[in-house]
PDB file of C-alpha atoms and ligand atoms in Angstrom:
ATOM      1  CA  UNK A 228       3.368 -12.684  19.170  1.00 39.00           C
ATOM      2  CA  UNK A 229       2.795  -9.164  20.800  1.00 42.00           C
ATOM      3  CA  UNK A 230       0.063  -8.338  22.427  1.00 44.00           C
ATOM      4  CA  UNK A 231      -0.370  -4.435  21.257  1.00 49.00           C
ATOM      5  CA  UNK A 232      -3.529  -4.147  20.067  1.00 54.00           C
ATOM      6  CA  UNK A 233      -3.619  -2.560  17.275  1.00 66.00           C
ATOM      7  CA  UNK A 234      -5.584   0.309  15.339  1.00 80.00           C
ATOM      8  CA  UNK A 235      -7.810  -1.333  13.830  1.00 86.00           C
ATOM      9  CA  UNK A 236      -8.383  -3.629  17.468  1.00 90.00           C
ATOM     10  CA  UNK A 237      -8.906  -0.431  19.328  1.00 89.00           C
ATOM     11  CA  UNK A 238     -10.891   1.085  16.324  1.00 89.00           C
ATOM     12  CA  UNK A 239     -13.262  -2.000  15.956  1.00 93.00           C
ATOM     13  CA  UNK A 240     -13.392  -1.919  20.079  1.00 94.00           C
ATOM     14  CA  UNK A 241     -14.654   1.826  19.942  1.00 92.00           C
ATOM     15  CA  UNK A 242     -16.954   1.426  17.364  1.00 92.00           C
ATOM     16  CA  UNK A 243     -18.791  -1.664  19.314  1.00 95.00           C
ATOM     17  CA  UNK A 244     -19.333   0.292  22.190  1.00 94.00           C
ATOM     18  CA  UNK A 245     -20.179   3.512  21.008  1.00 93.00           C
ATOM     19  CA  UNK A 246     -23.314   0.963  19.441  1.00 93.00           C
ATOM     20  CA  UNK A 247     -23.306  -0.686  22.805  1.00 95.00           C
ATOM     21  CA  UNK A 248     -23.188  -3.530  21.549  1.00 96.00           C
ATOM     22  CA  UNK A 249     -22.108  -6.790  23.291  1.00 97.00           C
ATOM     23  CA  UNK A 250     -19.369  -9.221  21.732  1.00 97.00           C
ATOM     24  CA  UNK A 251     -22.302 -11.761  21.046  1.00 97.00           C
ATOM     25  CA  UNK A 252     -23.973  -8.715  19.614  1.00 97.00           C
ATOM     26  CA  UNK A 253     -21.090  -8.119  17.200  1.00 97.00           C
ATOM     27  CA  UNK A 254     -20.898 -11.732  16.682  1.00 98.00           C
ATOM     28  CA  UNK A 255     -24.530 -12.091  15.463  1.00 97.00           C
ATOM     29  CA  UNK A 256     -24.635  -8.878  13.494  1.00 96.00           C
ATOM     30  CA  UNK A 257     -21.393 -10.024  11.535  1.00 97.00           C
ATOM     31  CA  UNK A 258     -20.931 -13.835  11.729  1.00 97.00           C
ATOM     32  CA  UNK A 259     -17.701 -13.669  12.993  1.00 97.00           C
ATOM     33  CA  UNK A 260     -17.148 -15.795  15.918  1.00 97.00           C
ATOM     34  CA  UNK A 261     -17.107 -13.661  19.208  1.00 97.00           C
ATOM     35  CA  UNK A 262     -13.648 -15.522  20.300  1.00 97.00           C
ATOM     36  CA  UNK A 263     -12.003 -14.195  16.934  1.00 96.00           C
ATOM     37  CA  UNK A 264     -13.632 -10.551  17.480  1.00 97.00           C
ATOM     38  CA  UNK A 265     -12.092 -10.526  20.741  1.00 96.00           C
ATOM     39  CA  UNK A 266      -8.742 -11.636  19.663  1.00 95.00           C
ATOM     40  CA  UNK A 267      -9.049  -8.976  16.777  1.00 93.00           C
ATOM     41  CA  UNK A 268      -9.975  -6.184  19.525  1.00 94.00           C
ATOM     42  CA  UNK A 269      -6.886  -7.396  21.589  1.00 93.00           C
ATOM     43  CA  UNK A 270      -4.596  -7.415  18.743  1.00 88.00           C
ATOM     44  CA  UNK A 271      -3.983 -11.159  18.927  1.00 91.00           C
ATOM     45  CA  UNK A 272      -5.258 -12.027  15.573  1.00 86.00           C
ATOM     46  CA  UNK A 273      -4.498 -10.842  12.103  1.00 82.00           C
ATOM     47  CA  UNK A 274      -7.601 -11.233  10.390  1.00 88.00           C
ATOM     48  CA  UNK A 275      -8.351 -12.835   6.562  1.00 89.00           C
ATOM     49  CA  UNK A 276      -9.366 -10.142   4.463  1.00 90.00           C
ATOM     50  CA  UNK A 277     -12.825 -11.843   4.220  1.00 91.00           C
ATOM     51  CA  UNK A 278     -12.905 -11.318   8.174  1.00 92.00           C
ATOM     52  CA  UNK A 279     -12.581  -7.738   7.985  1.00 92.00           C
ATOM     53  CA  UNK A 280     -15.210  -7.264   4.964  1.00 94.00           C
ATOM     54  CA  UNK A 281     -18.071  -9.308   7.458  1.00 95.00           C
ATOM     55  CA  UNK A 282     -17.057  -6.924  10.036  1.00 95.00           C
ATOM     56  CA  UNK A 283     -17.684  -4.345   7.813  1.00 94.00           C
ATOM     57  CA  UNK A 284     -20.584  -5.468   6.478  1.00 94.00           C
ATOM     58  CA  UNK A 285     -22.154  -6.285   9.391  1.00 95.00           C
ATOM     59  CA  UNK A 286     -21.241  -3.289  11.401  1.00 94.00           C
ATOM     60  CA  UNK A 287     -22.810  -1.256   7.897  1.00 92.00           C
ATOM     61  CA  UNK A 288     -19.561   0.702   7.328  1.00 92.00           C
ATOM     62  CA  UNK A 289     -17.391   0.935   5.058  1.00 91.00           C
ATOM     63  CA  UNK A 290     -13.940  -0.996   4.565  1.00 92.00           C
ATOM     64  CA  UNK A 291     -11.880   1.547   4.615  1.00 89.00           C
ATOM     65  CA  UNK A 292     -14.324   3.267   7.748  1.00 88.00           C
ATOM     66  CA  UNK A 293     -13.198  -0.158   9.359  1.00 90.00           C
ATOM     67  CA  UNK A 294      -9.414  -0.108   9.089  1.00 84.00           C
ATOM     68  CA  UNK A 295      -9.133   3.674   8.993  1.00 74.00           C
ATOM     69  CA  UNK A 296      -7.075   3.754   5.827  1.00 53.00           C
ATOM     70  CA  UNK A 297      -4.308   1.852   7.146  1.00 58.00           C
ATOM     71  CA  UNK A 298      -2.305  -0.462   4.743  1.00 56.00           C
ATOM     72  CA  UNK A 299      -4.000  -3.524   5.482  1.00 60.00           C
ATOM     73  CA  UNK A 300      -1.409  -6.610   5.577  1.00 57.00           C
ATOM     74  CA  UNK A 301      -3.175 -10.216   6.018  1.00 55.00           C
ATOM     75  CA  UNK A 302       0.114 -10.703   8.299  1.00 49.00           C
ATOM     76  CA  UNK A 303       1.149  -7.841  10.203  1.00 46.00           C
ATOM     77  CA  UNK A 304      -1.683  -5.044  10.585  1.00 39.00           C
ATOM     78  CA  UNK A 305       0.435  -2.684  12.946  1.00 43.00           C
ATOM     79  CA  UNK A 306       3.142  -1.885  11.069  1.00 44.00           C
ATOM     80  CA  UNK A 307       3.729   0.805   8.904  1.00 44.00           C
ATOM     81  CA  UNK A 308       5.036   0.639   5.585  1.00 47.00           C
ATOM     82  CA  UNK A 309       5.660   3.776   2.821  1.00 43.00           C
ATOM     83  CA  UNK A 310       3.033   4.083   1.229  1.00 44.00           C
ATOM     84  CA  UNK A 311       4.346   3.912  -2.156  1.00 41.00           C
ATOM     85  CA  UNK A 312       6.264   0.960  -1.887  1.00 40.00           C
ATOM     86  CA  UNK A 313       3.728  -2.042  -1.913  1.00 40.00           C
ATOM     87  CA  UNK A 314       5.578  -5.021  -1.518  1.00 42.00           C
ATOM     88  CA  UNK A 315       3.974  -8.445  -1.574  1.00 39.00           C
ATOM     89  CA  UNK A 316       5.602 -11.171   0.240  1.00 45.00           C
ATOM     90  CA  UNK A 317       2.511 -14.038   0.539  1.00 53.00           C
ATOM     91  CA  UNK A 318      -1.147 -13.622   0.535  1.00 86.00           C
ATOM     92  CA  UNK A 319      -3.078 -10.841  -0.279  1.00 89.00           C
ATOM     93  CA  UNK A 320      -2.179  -6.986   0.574  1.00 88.00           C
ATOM     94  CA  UNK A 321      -4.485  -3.932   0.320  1.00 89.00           C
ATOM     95  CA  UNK A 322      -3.498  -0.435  -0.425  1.00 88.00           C
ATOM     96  CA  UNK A 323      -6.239   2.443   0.507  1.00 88.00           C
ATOM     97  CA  UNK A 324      -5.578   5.141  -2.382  1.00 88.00           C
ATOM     98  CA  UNK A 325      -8.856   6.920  -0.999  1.00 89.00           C
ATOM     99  CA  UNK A 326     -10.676   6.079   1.655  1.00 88.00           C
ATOM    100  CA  UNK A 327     -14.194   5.985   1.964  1.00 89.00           C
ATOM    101  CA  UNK A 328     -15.900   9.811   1.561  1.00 87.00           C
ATOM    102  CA  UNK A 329     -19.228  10.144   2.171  1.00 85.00           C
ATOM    103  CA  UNK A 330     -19.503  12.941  -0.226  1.00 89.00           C
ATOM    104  CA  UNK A 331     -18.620  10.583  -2.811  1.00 91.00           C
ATOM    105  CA  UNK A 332     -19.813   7.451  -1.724  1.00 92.00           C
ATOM    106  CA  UNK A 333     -16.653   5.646  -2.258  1.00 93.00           C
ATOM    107  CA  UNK A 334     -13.229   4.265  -1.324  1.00 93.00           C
ATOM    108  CA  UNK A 335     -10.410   3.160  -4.029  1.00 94.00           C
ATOM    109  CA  UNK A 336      -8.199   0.521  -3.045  1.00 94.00           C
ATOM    110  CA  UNK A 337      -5.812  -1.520  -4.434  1.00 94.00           C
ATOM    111  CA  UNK A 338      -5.468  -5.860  -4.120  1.00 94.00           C
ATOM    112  CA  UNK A 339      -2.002  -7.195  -4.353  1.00 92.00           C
ATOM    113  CA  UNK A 340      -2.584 -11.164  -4.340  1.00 93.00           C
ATOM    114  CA  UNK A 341       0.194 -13.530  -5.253  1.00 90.00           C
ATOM    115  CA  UNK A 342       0.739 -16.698  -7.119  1.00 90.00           C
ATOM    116  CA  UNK A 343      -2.059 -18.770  -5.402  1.00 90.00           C
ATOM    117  CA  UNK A 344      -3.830 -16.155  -3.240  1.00 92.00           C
ATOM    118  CA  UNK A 345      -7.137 -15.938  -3.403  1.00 92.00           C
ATOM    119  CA  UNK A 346     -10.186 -14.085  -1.405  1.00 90.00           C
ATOM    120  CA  UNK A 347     -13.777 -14.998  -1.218  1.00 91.00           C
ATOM    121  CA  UNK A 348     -16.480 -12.591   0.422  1.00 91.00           C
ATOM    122  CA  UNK A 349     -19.859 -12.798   1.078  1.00 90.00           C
ATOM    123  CA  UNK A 350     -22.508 -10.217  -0.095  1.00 94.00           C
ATOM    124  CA  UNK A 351     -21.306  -6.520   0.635  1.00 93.00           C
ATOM    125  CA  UNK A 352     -24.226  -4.343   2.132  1.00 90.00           C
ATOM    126  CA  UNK A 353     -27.367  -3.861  -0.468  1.00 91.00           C
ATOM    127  CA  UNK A 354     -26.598  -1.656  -4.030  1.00 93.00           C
ATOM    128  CA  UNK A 355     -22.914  -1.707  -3.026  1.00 95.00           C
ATOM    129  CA  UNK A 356     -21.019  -2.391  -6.499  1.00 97.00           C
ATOM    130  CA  UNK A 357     -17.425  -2.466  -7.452  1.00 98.00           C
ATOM    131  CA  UNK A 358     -15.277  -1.142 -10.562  1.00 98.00           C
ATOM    132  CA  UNK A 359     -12.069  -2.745 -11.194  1.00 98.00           C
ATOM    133  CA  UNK A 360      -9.016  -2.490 -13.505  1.00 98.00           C
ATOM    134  CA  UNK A 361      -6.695  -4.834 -13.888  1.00 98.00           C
ATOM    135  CA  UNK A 362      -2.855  -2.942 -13.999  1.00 97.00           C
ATOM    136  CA  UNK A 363      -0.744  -6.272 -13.750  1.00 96.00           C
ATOM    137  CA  UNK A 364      -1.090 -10.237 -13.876  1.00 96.00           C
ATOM    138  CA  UNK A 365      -4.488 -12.125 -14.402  1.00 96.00           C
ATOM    139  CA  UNK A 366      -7.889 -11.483 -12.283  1.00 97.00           C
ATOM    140  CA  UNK A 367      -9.911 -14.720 -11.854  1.00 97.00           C
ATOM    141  CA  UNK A 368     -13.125 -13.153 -10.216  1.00 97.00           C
ATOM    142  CA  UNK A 369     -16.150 -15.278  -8.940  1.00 96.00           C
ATOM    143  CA  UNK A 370     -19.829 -14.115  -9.261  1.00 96.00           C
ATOM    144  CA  UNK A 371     -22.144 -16.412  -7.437  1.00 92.00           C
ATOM    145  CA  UNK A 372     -20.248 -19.352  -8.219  1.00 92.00           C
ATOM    146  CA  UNK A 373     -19.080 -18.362 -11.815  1.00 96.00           C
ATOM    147  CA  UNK A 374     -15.344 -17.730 -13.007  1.00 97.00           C
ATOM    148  CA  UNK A 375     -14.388 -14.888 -15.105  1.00 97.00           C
ATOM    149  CA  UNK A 376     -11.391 -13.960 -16.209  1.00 97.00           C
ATOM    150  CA  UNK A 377      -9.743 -10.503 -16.732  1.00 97.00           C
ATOM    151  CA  UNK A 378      -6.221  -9.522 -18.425  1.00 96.00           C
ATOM    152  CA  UNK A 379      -4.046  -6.160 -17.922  1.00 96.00           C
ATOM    153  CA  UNK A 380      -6.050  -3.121 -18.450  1.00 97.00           C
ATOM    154  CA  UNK A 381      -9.548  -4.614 -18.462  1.00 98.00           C
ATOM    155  CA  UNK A 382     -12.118  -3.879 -16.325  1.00 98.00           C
ATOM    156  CA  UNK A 383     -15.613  -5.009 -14.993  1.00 98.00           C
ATOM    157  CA  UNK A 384     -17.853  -3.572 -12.853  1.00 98.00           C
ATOM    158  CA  UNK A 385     -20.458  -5.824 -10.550  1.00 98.00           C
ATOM    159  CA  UNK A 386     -23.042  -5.527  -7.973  1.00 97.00           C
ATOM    160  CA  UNK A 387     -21.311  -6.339  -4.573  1.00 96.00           C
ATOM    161  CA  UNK A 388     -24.413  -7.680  -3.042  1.00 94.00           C
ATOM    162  CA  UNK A 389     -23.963 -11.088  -3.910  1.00 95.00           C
ATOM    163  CA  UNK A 390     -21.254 -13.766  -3.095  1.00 95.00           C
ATOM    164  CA  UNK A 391     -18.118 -12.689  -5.087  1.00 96.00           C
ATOM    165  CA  UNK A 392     -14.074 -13.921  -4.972  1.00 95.00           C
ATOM    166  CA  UNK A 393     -10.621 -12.932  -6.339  1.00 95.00           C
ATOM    167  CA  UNK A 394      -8.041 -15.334  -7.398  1.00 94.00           C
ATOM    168  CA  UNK A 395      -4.441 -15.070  -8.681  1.00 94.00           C
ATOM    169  CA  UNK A 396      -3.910 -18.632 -10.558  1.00 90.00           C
ATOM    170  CA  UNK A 397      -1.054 -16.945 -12.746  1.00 90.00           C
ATOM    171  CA  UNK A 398       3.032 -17.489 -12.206  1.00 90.00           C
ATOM    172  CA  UNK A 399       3.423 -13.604 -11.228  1.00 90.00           C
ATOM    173  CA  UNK A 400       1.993 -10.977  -9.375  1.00 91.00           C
ATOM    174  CA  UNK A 401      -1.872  -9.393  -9.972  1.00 95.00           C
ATOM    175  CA  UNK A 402      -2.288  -5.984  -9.102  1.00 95.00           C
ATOM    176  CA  UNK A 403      -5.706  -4.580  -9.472  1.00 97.00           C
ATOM    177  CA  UNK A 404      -7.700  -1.380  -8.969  1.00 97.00           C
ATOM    178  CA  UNK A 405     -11.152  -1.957  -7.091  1.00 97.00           C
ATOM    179  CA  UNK A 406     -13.724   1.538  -6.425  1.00 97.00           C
ATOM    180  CA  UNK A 407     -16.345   0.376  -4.218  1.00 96.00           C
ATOM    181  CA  UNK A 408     -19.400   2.348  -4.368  1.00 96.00           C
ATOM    182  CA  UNK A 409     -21.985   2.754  -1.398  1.00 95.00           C
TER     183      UNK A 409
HETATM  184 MN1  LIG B 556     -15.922  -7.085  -2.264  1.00 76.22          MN
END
């Protein structure tokens, strides 16, 4: 594996010192290990999705503020791919349509899971919510611990700020649309 760190390495790396903040500092403010926020900072690790939201969360910024509106692949966070040509191989892929604007208070993405992939986060930062529509395949979402399920072109909206998950149990692909307000 190459050891180029990456954007988002360099990016998170930046943003920790211009806080002057330690890597135990980090650590403690996000709950991700200081080994693994070194790694990330090096570019040795491709972080879980759910990684990247505690960074986020704990660093008070937004996602998108975090990865700077790359395309954010679970496998491969360097690369570049055309923007319009999402492509999911295994996991879970994210898409930035628009990123966070602080005008607006949010960022629009878009979660590509496959058969099988599934996401959990803990709470986003307080009165954060999210919208989502469901374009393709079946949404299993967790709310504190409770399934729901959502088909093609429905949507739900729910408060962020509590422990929440996406799962794709279905044969094909789920695409969905998630606006997450600040
Ligand atoms: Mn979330």
């Amino acid at each position: 594996m190459e050891n180029q760190p990456s954007s988002l390495g360099k990016g998170l790396r930046e943003l920790r010192q211009s806080r002057q903040w330690s890597l135990d500092q980090a650590a403690a403010k996000s709950g991700v290990s200081k080994a693994m926020l070194g790694q990330i900072e090096r570019g040795e690790s491709s972080p879980t999705l759910a990684t990247l939201w505690k960074i986020a969360t704990g660093f008070q910024i937004s996602f998108t503020h975090l990865i700077r509106g790359c395309f954010y692949q679970p496998n491969d966070l360097s690369s570049v791919r055309p923007v319009n040509e999402p492509k999911v191989t295994s996991g879970i892929d994210v898409r930035v349509h628009f990123p966070f604007d602080e005008t607006v208070n949010f960022e629009w993405l878009e979660l590509h899971l496959a058969p099988g992939a599934e996401s959990h986060s803990e709470p986003h930062q307080g009165g954060v919510t999210e919208r989502i529509l469901v374009i393709e395949g079946i949404l299993d979402l967790c709310l504190s611990g409770q399934w729901y399920q959502y088909s093609a072109g429905e949507t739900v909206s729910f408060n962020a700020d509590q422990p929440h998950g996406y799962r794709n149990s279905g044969l094909g692909v789920l695409v969905f649309q998630d606006v997450i307000h600040y």
